[in-house]
XYZ file of N, CA and C in Angstrom:
504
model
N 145.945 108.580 -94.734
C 146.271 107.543 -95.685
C 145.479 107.802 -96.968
N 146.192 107.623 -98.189
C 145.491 108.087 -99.647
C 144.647 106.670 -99.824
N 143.293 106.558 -100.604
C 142.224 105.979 -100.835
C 143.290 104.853 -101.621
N 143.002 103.966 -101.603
C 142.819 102.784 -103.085
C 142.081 101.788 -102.697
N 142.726 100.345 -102.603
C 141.755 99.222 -102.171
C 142.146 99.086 -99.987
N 141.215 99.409 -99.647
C 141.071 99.212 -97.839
C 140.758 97.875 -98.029
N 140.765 97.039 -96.904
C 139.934 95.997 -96.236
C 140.447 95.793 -95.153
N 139.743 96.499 -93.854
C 139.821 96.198 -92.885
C 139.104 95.460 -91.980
N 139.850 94.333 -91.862
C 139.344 93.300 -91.268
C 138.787 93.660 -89.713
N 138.829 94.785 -89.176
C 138.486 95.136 -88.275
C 137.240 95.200 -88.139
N 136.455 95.859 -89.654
C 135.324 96.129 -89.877
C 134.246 95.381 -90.133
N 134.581 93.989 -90.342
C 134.086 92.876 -90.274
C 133.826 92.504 -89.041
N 134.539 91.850 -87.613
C 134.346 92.093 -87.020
C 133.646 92.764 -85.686
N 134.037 94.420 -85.817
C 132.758 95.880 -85.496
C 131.540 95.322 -85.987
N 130.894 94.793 -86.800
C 129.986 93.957 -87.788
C 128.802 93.171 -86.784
N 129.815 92.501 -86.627
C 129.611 90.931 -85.867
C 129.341 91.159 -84.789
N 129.690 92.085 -83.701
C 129.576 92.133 -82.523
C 128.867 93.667 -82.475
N 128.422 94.586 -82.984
C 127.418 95.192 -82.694
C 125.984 94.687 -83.013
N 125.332 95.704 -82.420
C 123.406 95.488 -82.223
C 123.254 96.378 -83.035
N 123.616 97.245 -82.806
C 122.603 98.301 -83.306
C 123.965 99.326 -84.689
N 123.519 99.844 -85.315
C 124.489 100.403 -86.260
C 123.250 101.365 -87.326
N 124.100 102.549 -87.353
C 123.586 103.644 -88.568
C 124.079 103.253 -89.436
N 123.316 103.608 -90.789
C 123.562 103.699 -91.951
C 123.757 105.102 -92.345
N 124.522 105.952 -93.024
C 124.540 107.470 -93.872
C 125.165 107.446 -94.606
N 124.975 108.335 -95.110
C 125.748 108.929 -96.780
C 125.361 110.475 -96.647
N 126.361 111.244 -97.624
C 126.502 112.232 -97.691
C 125.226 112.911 -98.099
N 125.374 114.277 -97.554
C 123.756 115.426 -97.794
C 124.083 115.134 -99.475
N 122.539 115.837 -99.673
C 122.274 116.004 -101.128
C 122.287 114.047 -101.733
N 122.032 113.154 -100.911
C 122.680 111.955 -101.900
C 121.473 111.426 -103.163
N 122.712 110.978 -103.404
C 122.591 110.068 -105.102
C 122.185 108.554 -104.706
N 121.908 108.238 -105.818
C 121.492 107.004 -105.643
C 122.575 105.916 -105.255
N 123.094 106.396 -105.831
C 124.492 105.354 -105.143
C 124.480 104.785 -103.524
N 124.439 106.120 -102.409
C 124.742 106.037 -100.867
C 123.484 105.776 -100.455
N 121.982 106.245 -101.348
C 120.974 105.549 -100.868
C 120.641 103.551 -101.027
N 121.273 103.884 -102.349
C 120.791 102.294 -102.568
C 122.272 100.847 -101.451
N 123.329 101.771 -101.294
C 123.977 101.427 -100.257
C 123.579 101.305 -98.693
N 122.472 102.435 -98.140
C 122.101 101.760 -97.238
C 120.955 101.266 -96.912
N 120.266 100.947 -98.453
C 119.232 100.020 -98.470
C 119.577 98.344 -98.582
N 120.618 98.429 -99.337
C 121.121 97.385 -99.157
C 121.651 96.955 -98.241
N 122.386 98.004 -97.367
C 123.466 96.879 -96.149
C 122.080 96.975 -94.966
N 120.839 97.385 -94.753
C 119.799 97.547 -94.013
C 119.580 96.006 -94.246
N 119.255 95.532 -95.335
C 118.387 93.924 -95.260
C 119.725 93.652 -95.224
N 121.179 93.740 -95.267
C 122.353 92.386 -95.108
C 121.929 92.311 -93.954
N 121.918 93.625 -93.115
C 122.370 93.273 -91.075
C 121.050 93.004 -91.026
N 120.045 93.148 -91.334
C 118.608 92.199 -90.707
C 118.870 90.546 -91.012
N 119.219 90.296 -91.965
C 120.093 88.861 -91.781
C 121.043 88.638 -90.735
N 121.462 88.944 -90.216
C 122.689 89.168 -89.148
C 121.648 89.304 -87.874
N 120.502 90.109 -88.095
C 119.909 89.827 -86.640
C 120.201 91.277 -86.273
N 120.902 92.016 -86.736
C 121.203 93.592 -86.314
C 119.984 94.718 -86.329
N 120.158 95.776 -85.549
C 119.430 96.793 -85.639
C 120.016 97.653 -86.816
N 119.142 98.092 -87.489
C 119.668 99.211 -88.907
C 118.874 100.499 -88.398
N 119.686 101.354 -88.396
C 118.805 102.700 -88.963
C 119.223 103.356 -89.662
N 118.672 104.144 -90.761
C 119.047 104.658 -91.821
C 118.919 105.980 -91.073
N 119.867 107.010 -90.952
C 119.764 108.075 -90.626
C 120.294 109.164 -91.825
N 119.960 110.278 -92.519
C 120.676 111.263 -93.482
C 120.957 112.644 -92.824
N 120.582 113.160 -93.622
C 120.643 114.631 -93.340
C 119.322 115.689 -93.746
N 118.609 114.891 -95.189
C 117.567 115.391 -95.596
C 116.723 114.059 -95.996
N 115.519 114.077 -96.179
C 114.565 112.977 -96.784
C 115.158 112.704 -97.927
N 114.991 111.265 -98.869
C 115.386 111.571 -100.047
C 114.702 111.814 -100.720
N 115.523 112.175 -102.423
C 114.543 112.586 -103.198
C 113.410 111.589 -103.466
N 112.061 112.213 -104.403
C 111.246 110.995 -104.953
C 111.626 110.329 -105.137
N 112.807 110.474 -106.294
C 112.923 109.707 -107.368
C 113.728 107.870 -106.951
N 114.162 108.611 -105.387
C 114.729 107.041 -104.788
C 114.031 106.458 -103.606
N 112.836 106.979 -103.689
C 111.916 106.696 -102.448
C 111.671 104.854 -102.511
N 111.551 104.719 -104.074
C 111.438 102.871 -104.158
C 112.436 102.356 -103.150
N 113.340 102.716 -103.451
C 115.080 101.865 -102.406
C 114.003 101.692 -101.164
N 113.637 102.563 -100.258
C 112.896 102.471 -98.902
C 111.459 101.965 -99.067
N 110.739 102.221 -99.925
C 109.522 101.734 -100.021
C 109.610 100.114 -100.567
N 109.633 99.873 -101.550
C 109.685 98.445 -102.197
C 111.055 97.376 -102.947
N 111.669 97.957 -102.701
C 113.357 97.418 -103.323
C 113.716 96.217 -101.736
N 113.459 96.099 -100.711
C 113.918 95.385 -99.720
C 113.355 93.899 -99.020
N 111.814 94.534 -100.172
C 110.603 93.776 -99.326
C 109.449 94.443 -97.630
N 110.955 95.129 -97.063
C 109.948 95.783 -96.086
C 110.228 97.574 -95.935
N 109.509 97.922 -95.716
C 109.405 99.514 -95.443
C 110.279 100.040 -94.626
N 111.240 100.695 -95.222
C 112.784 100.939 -94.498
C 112.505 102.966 -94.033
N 112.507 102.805 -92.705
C 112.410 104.812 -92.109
C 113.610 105.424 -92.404
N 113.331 106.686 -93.202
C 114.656 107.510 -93.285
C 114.844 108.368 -92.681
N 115.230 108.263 -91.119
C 115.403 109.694 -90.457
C 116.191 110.297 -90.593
N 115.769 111.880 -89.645
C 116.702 112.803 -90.615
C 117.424 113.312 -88.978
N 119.001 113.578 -89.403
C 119.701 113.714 -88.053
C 119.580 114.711 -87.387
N 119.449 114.893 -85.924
C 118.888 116.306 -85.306
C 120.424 115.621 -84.117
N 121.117 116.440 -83.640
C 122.413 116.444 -82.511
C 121.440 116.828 -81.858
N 120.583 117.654 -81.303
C 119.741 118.462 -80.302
C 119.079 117.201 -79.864
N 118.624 116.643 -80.493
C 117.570 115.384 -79.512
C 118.321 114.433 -78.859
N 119.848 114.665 -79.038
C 120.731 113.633 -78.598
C 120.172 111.972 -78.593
N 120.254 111.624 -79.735
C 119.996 110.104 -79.893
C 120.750 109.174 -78.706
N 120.132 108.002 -78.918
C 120.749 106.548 -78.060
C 122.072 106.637 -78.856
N 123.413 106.748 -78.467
C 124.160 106.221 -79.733
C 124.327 104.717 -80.106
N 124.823 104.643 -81.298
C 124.721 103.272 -82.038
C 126.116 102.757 -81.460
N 126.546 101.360 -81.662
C 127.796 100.770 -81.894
C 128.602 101.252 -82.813
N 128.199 101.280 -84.120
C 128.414 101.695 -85.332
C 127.812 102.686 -85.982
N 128.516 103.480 -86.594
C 127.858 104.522 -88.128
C 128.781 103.752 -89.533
N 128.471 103.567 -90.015
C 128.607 103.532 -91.316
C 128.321 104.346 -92.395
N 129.396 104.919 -93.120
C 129.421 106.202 -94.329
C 129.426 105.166 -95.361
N 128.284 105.456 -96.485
C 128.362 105.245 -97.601
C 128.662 106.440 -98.659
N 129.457 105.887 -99.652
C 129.784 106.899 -101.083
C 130.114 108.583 -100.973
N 130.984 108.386 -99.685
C 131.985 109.772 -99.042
C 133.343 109.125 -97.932
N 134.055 109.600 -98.379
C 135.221 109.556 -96.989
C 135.639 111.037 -96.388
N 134.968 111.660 -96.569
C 135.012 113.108 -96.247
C 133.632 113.257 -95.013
N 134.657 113.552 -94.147
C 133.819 113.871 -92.763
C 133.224 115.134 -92.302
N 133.975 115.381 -93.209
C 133.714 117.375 -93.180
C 131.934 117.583 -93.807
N 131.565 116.382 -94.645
C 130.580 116.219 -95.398
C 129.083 116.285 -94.217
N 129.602 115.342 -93.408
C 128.720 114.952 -92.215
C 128.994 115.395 -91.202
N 129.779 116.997 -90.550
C 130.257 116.900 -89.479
C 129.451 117.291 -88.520
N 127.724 117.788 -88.443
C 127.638 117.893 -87.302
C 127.402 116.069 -86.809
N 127.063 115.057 -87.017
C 126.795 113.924 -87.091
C 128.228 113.100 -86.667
N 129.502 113.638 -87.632
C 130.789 112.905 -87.211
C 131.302 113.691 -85.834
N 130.754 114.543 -85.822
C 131.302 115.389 -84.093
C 130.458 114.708 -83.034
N 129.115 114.656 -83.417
C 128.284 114.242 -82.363
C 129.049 112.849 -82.109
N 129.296 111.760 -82.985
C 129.871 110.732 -82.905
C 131.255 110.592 -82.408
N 132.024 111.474 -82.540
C 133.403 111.727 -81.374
C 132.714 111.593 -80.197
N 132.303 112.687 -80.006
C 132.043 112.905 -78.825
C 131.385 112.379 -77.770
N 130.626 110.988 -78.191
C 130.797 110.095 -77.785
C 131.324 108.712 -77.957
N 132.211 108.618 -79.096
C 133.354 107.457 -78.956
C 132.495 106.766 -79.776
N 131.772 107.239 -80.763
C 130.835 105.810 -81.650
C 132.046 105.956 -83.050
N 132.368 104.651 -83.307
C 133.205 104.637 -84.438
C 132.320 104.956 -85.831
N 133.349 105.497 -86.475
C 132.515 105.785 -88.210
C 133.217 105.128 -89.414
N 132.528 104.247 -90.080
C 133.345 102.983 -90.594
C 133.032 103.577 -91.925
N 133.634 103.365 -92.795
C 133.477 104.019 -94.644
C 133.627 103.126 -95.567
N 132.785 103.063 -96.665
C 132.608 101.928 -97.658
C 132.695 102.721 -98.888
N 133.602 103.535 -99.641
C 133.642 104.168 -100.619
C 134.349 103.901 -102.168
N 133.856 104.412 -102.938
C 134.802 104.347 -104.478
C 135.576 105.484 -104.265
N 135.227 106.658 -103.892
C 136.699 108.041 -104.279
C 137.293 108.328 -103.624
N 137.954 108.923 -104.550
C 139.673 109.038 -103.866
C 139.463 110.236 -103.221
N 140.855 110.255 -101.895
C 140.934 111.383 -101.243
C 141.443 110.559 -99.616
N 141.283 110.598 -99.108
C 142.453 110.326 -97.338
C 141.475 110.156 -96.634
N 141.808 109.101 -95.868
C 140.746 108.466 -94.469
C 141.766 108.591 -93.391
N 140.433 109.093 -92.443
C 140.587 109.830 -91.513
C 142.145 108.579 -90.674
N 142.795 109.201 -89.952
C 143.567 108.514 -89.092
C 143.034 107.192 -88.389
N 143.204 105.980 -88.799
C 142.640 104.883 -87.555
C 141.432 104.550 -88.195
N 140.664 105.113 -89.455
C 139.575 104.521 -89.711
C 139.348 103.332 -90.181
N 138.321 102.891 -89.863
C 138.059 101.249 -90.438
C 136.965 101.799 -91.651
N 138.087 101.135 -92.747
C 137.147 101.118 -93.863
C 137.229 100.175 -95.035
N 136.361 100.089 -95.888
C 136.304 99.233 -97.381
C 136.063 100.493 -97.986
N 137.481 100.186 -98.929
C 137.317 101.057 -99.971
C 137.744 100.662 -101.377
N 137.431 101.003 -102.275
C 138.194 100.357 -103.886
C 138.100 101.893 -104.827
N 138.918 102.497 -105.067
C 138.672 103.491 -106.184
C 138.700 103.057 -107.714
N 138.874 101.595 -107.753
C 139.064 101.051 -108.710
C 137.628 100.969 -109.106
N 136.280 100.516 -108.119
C 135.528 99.784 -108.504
C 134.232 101.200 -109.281
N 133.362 101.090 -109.768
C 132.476 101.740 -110.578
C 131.279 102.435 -109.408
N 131.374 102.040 -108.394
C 130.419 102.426 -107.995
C 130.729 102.236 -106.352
N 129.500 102.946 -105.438
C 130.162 102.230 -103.801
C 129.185 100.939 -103.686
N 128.300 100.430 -104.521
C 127.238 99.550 -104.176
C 128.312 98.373 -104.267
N 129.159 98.667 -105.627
C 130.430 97.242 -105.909
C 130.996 97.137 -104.578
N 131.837 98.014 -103.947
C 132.552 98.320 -103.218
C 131.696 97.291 -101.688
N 130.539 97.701 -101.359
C 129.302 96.929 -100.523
C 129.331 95.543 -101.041
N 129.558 95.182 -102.094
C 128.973 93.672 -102.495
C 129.987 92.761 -102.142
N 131.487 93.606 -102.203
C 133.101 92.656 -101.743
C 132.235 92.719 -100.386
N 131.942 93.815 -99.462
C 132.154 93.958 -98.240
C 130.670 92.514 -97.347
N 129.900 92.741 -98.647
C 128.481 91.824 -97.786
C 129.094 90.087 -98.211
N 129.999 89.793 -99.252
C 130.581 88.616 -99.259
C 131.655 88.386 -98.082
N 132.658 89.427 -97.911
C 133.184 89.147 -96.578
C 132.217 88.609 -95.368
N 131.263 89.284 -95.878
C 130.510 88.866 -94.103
C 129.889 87.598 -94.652
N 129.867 86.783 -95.470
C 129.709 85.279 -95.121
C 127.997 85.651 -96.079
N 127.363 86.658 -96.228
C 126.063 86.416 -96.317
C 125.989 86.394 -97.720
N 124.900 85.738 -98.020
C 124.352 85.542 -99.545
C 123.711 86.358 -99.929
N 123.643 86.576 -101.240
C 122.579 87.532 -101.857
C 121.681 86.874 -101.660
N 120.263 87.900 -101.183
C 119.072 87.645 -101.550
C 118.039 88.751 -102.558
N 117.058 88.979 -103.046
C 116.755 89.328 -104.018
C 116.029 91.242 -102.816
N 116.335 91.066 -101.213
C 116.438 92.234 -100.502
C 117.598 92.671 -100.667
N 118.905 92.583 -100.705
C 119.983 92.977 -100.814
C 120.664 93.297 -102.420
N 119.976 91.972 -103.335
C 120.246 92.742 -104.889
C 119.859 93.472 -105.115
N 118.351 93.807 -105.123
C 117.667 94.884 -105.623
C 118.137 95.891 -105.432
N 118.496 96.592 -104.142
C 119.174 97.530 -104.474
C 120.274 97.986 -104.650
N 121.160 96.922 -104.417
C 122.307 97.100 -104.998
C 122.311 97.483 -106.690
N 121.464 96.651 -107.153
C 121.237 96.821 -108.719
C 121.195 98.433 -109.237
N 120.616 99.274 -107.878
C 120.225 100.749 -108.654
C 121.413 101.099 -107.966
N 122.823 100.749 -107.346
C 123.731 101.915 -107.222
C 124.666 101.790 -108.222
């Protein structure tokens, strides 16, 4: 299916009834997919959820604030290893990519055991068959794209969830 505006209400939902859920974004990221899962980290701690921010590499300095002081609390950025075979999550969540090819040892490990991979993106390009996602290619950024998606879920801004939304 070609990108424009998603809202799958499914994904709301997946939301609500998991514990535990990853956060990622594509290698090499920008501030955009970091400050995306700094932000949806304090939405689901409102929710009572487990967050983990998992990538591919540490981030750079220059967005180390998003994890250090943008949330209020000290957010871990681990980095994904398939070899240690993690607990899997309920959820993964892709920020600011719909390209799986981006993340695939991470989206294989996640087949392969049946953990869904949900996508919150601005660009264009085709989601995967069956995926649950929020997407807008309309909107300026994926943090916009996060802010429809954290009002769907009923929750309010708080000054953990603006802040970093503010830097994507």
């Amino acid at each position: 299916m070609t990108l424009g505006t998603t809202r799958s209400p499914d994904l709301v939902e997946k939301i609500k009834s998991s514990k535990t859920i990853w956060l990622t974004t594509h290698p090499q990221a920008d501030g955009d997919g970091l400050a995306c899962q700094a932000a949806m980290a304090a939405t689901l701690r409102t929710l009572g959820k487990t967050a983990k921010i998992i990538n591919f590499e540490p981030p750079g300095t220059k967005y180390k604030f998003l994890f250090e002081h943008a949330t209020g609390k000290r957010l871990t950025v681990a980095v994904f290893d398939a070899d240690l075979d993690p607990a899997p999550p309920d959820l993964i969540m892709l920020f600011d990519t719909n390209d799986f090819r981006l993340i695939s040892p991470m989206a294989d490990w996640a087949a392969s055991r049946g953990v869904p991979i949900a996508i919150l993106d601005h660009h264009r390009g085709h989601l995967p068959e069956n995926a649950m996602a929020w997407t807008d290619t309309e909107a300026a950024s994926s943090g916009e794209v996060l802010l429809s998606f954290i009002e769907a879920l009923g929750i309010a801004l708080t000054p953990a969830i603006a802040t970093p939304l503010y830097a994507s």
